[in-house]
Short mmCIF file of C-alpha atoms and ligand atoms in Angstrom, two decimals:
data_model
loop_
_atom_site.label_atom_id
_atom_site.label_comp_id
_atom_site.label_asym_id
_atom_site.label_seq_id
_atom_site.Cartn_x
_atom_site.Cartn_y
_atom_site.Cartn_z
CA MET A 1 -155.69 -224.33 53.38
CA MET A 2 -157.56 -225.23 50.18
CA LYS A 3 -161.28 -225.97 50.50
CA VAL A 4 -163.10 -228.65 48.53
CA VAL A 5 -166.82 -227.96 48.14
CA THR A 6 -169.31 -230.19 46.39
CA THR A 7 -172.54 -228.22 46.66
CA ILE A 8 -173.71 -225.02 45.02
CA GLN A 9 -174.73 -223.72 48.44
CA ALA A 10 -171.27 -224.23 49.93
CA LEU A 11 -169.67 -222.63 46.89
CA ALA A 12 -172.05 -219.65 47.12
CA LYS A 13 -170.94 -219.05 50.72
CA GLU A 14 -167.28 -218.93 49.67
CA ILE A 15 -168.00 -216.65 46.71
CA GLN A 16 -170.10 -214.32 48.84
CA ALA A 17 -167.29 -214.02 51.38
CA ALA A 18 -164.76 -213.24 48.63
CA LYS A 19 -167.03 -210.65 47.04
CA GLN A 20 -167.77 -209.02 50.39
CA SER A 21 -164.06 -208.52 50.98
CA GLN A 22 -163.67 -207.07 47.46
CA LYS A 23 -161.47 -209.95 46.36
CA THR A 24 -160.99 -210.73 42.69
CA ILE A 25 -161.88 -214.26 41.60
CA GLY A 26 -160.17 -216.36 38.92
CA LEU A 27 -162.04 -219.44 37.67
CA VAL A 28 -160.31 -222.45 36.14
CA PRO A 29 -162.96 -224.80 34.74
CA THR A 30 -161.74 -228.38 34.26
CA MET A 31 -163.00 -231.92 33.88
CA GLY A 32 -160.26 -233.13 36.21
CA TYR A 33 -157.54 -235.72 35.66
CA LEU A 34 -155.25 -232.74 35.83
CA HIS A 35 -152.06 -232.39 33.82
CA GLU A 36 -149.52 -229.63 33.46
CA GLY A 37 -151.79 -227.73 31.08
CA HIS A 38 -154.45 -227.36 33.79
CA LEU A 39 -151.80 -226.53 36.40
CA THR A 40 -150.48 -223.74 34.18
CA LEU A 41 -154.01 -222.32 33.94
CA ALA A 42 -154.23 -222.40 37.74
CA GLN A 43 -150.80 -220.83 38.18
CA THR A 44 -151.73 -218.03 35.80
CA ALA A 45 -154.98 -217.52 37.71
CA ARG A 46 -153.02 -217.54 40.98
CA ALA A 47 -150.77 -214.73 39.74
CA GLU A 48 -153.69 -212.56 38.61
CA ASN A 49 -156.41 -212.96 41.27
CA ASP A 50 -156.98 -212.91 45.03
CA VAL A 51 -159.04 -216.11 45.02
CA VAL A 52 -158.63 -219.04 42.63
CA VAL A 53 -161.56 -221.41 42.12
CA MET A 54 -161.05 -224.60 40.14
CA SER A 55 -164.08 -226.61 39.07
CA ILE A 56 -163.66 -230.33 38.55
CA PHE A 57 -166.70 -231.78 36.82
CA VAL A 58 -166.95 -234.31 34.01
CA ASN A 59 -169.86 -232.68 32.25
CA PRO A 60 -172.22 -235.27 30.74
CA THR A 61 -174.00 -232.80 28.45
CA GLN A 62 -170.91 -232.23 26.30
CA PHE A 63 -170.45 -235.94 25.52
CA GLY A 64 -172.24 -237.55 22.58
CA PRO A 65 -174.08 -240.88 23.06
CA ASN A 66 -171.12 -242.89 21.74
CA GLU A 67 -168.42 -240.87 23.46
CA ASP A 68 -166.36 -241.58 26.55
CA PHE A 69 -168.38 -240.05 29.41
CA GLU A 70 -168.38 -243.25 31.47
CA SER A 71 -164.73 -244.09 30.87
CA TYR A 72 -163.36 -240.52 31.03
CA PRO A 73 -160.43 -240.70 33.49
CA ARG A 74 -161.25 -239.49 37.00
CA ASP A 75 -159.05 -239.18 40.11
CA LEU A 76 -160.34 -236.58 42.56
CA PRO A 77 -157.85 -237.24 45.41
CA ARG A 78 -154.91 -236.80 43.03
CA ASP A 79 -156.54 -233.74 41.44
CA THR A 80 -157.17 -231.99 44.74
CA ALA A 81 -153.56 -232.59 45.85
CA LEU A 82 -152.29 -231.14 42.56
CA ALA A 83 -154.67 -228.18 42.76
CA GLU A 84 -153.48 -227.39 46.26
CA SER A 85 -149.84 -227.62 45.15
CA VAL A 86 -150.35 -224.73 42.71
CA GLY A 87 -152.24 -222.51 45.14
CA VAL A 88 -155.89 -223.11 44.25
CA ASP A 89 -158.11 -221.81 47.09
CA ILE A 90 -161.36 -223.58 46.35
CA VAL A 91 -162.08 -226.74 44.39
CA PHE A 92 -165.70 -227.06 43.31
CA ALA A 93 -166.38 -230.73 42.57
CA PRO A 94 -170.14 -231.25 42.28
CA ASN A 95 -171.83 -234.45 41.17
CA VAL A 96 -174.14 -234.59 38.17
CA GLU A 97 -177.36 -234.23 40.21
CA GLU A 98 -175.99 -231.11 41.88
CA MET A 99 -175.26 -229.44 38.54
CA TYR A 100 -178.27 -230.77 36.70
CA PRO A 101 -181.14 -231.46 39.11
CA PRO A 102 -183.69 -233.79 37.53
CA GLN A 103 -186.41 -231.14 37.76
CA ASP A 104 -184.48 -228.71 35.54
CA GLY A 105 -186.52 -227.59 32.52
CA GLY A 106 -185.43 -227.65 28.90
CA ILE A 107 -183.71 -224.29 28.51
CA ARG A 108 -180.52 -224.75 26.47
CA LEU A 109 -177.87 -222.54 24.95
CA HIS A 110 -177.08 -223.20 21.32
CA ALA A 111 -173.62 -222.53 19.92
CA GLY A 112 -173.90 -220.86 16.51
CA GLU A 113 -172.04 -221.19 13.22
CA GLN A 114 -168.66 -221.43 14.95
CA ALA A 115 -169.68 -224.87 16.22
CA THR A 116 -170.38 -226.30 12.77
CA ILE A 117 -166.73 -226.66 11.70
CA LEU A 118 -163.56 -228.40 12.99
CA CYS A 119 -164.26 -230.54 16.06
CA GLY A 120 -167.88 -229.34 16.16
CA ALA A 121 -168.56 -230.85 12.72
CA SER A 122 -168.11 -234.37 14.08
CA ARG A 123 -169.47 -233.73 17.59
CA PRO A 124 -173.01 -232.39 17.22
CA GLY A 125 -174.23 -230.79 20.45
CA HIS A 126 -170.80 -230.89 22.09
CA PHE A 127 -170.36 -227.14 22.26
CA ASP A 128 -173.96 -226.60 23.40
CA GLY A 129 -173.07 -228.76 26.42
CA VAL A 130 -169.85 -226.83 26.99
CA LEU A 131 -171.79 -223.54 26.96
CA GLN A 132 -174.39 -224.97 29.33
CA VAL A 133 -171.86 -225.94 31.98
CA VAL A 134 -169.54 -222.97 31.51
CA SER A 135 -172.41 -220.47 31.75
CA LYS A 136 -173.58 -222.15 34.96
CA LEU A 137 -170.04 -222.05 36.35
CA PHE A 138 -169.77 -218.36 35.47
CA HIS A 139 -173.03 -217.61 37.31
CA LEU A 140 -172.03 -219.69 40.32
CA THR A 141 -168.51 -218.34 40.78
CA MET A 142 -168.94 -214.80 39.38
CA PRO A 143 -165.27 -214.68 38.35
CA ASN A 144 -163.42 -211.56 37.27
CA ARG A 145 -161.36 -213.77 34.97
CA ALA A 146 -161.80 -217.28 33.58
CA TYR A 147 -158.90 -219.37 32.26
CA PHE A 148 -158.94 -221.69 29.24
CA GLY A 149 -156.23 -223.47 27.29
CA GLN A 150 -155.36 -222.48 23.72
CA LYS A 151 -155.28 -226.23 22.96
CA ASP A 152 -159.06 -226.13 22.69
CA ALA A 153 -159.04 -223.16 20.32
CA GLN A 154 -162.57 -223.69 19.00
CA GLN A 155 -163.93 -223.98 22.54
CA VAL A 156 -162.22 -220.73 23.51
CA ALA A 157 -163.66 -218.92 20.47
CA ILE A 158 -167.20 -220.16 21.19
CA ILE A 159 -167.02 -219.30 24.89
CA ALA A 160 -165.68 -215.83 24.02
CA THR A 161 -168.70 -215.36 21.74
CA MET A 162 -171.06 -216.38 24.55
CA VAL A 163 -169.35 -213.94 26.93
CA ARG A 164 -169.75 -211.17 24.34
CA ASP A 165 -173.32 -211.99 23.32
CA PHE A 166 -174.62 -212.51 26.87
CA ASN A 167 -172.58 -209.71 28.46
CA PHE A 168 -170.89 -211.84 31.10
CA PRO A 169 -168.90 -209.32 33.19
CA LEU A 170 -165.62 -211.19 33.07
CA GLU A 171 -162.43 -211.50 31.08
CA ILE A 172 -161.50 -214.68 29.22
CA ARG A 173 -157.79 -215.41 29.60
CA VAL A 174 -156.29 -217.80 27.05
CA VAL A 175 -153.18 -219.66 28.18
CA PRO A 176 -150.66 -221.22 25.73
CA ILE A 177 -150.56 -224.96 25.09
CA VAL A 178 -148.30 -227.04 27.32
CA ARG A 179 -146.59 -229.82 25.37
CA GLU A 180 -144.74 -233.03 26.10
CA GLU A 181 -141.04 -232.95 25.21
CA ASP A 182 -141.75 -234.46 21.80
CA GLY A 183 -144.36 -231.80 21.01
CA LEU A 184 -147.60 -233.66 21.78
CA ALA A 185 -150.09 -231.33 23.48
CA LYS A 186 -150.79 -232.45 27.05
CA SER A 187 -154.32 -233.78 27.38
CA SER A 188 -156.20 -235.97 29.85
CA ARG A 189 -157.25 -238.15 26.91
CA ASN A 190 -153.63 -238.95 25.96
CA VAL A 191 -153.95 -241.91 28.36
CA TYR A 192 -156.16 -243.54 25.70
CA LEU A 193 -153.24 -243.79 23.26
CA SER A 194 -151.60 -247.18 22.81
CA GLY A 195 -147.78 -247.31 22.86
CA SER A 196 -147.51 -247.07 19.06
CA GLU A 197 -150.19 -244.36 18.79
CA ARG A 198 -148.34 -242.35 21.43
CA GLN A 199 -145.16 -242.65 19.38
CA GLU A 200 -146.93 -241.46 16.24
CA ALA A 201 -148.97 -238.67 17.88
CA PRO A 202 -146.29 -235.90 17.75
CA ALA A 203 -146.56 -236.08 13.95
CA ILE A 204 -149.76 -234.04 14.25
CA ASN A 205 -147.94 -231.10 15.78
CA GLU A 206 -145.05 -231.54 13.33
CA ALA A 207 -147.51 -231.46 10.44
CA LEU A 208 -149.15 -228.30 11.74
CA GLN A 209 -145.74 -226.62 12.07
CA LEU A 210 -144.84 -227.67 8.53
CA ALA A 211 -148.12 -226.28 7.21
CA ARG A 212 -147.64 -223.00 9.08
CA ASP A 213 -144.04 -222.60 7.85
CA SER A 214 -145.04 -223.43 4.30
CA PHE A 215 -147.97 -220.97 4.34
CA LEU A 216 -145.81 -218.22 5.83
CA ALA A 217 -143.19 -218.83 3.16
CA ASN A 218 -145.44 -218.77 0.07
CA GLY A 219 -149.03 -217.98 1.12
CA ASP A 220 -150.34 -221.09 -0.61
CA ALA A 221 -152.93 -222.88 1.53
CA ASP A 222 -153.23 -225.90 -0.79
CA SER A 223 -149.54 -226.72 -0.70
CA ALA A 224 -149.44 -226.15 3.09
CA LEU A 225 -152.28 -228.64 3.48
CA ALA A 226 -150.61 -231.11 1.13
CA LYS A 227 -147.39 -230.99 3.16
CA ALA A 228 -149.23 -231.57 6.43
CA LYS A 229 -151.20 -234.44 4.91
CA ALA A 230 -148.08 -236.08 3.45
CA HIS A 231 -146.28 -235.82 6.79
CA ILE A 232 -149.12 -237.47 8.72
CA GLN A 233 -149.48 -240.19 6.10
CA ALA A 234 -145.76 -240.92 6.13
CA ARG A 235 -145.40 -240.97 9.94
CA THR A 236 -148.62 -242.46 11.22
CA HIS A 237 -151.33 -245.03 10.63
CA ALA A 238 -153.98 -242.36 11.21
CA GLU A 239 -156.98 -242.18 8.92
CA LEU A 240 -157.01 -238.69 7.39
CA ILE A 241 -160.36 -237.02 6.90
CA ILE A 242 -160.01 -233.66 5.17
CA LEU A 243 -163.02 -231.39 5.62
CA ASN A 244 -163.41 -228.55 3.15
CA TYR A 245 -164.66 -225.25 4.50
O1 PAF B 1 -162.08 -227.93 28.43
C1 PAF B 1 -162.67 -228.64 29.26
O2 PAF B 1 -162.08 -229.37 30.03
C2 PAF B 1 -164.19 -228.59 29.31
O3 PAF B 1 -164.74 -228.49 28.05
C3 PAF B 1 -164.74 -227.48 30.24
C4 PAF B 1 -164.38 -226.10 29.72
C5 PAF B 1 -164.18 -227.66 31.64
C6 PAF B 1 -166.25 -227.56 30.31
O4 PAF B 1 -166.68 -228.80 30.81
#
């Protein structure tokens, strides 16, 4: 029977029991509103560990002031049912005060250069917040392995750097992207797309495939980028912002 715990103390009891019986622990950190991508992470963790812990916590410190923290989709009853269906043993679903007590001081982790490009370029502080919550989750659950989706490739790279630089005694397992039938990567935020945006969204994956194929064929990054750009412009109403690195 899966357990749902909401306090650090209750989680610590479960972790202590697992450690005492020499059980391996797999951690699947999530912000909830689970989709097949999360469930694949949990299934992979299930196959590789004795105990699977899934955290469900919409982490305020990784949202910018104008981002969607308040409106981020949440549905704990549905999430716990789904987690149980894929064999999760413990769901850790704390509230904000539990994770960040008001008396906490100002010690923060700072993601380095890796956070200045791609998504990080337009979301200052986002990856610092991710590192803050993930490092806490690592300390609280002491996992042997932690599972992240390849969809968030920059996040995975930055967390792997933290694990290396701070000597966390665990293995990061990266699980392939799960896609909708038309190629759109599954994501909790896909619910924000309007009907027409949802129809246009697979063009992003198509454009990436075109760019990859083009680059593999002739090694020319500029023409690969041009093909991706042309595809998105032809198929969508998206505003294209090309950042040069
Ligand atoms: O990828 C996510 O859902 C979040 O960034 C994570 C890793 C659960 C940290 O809040």
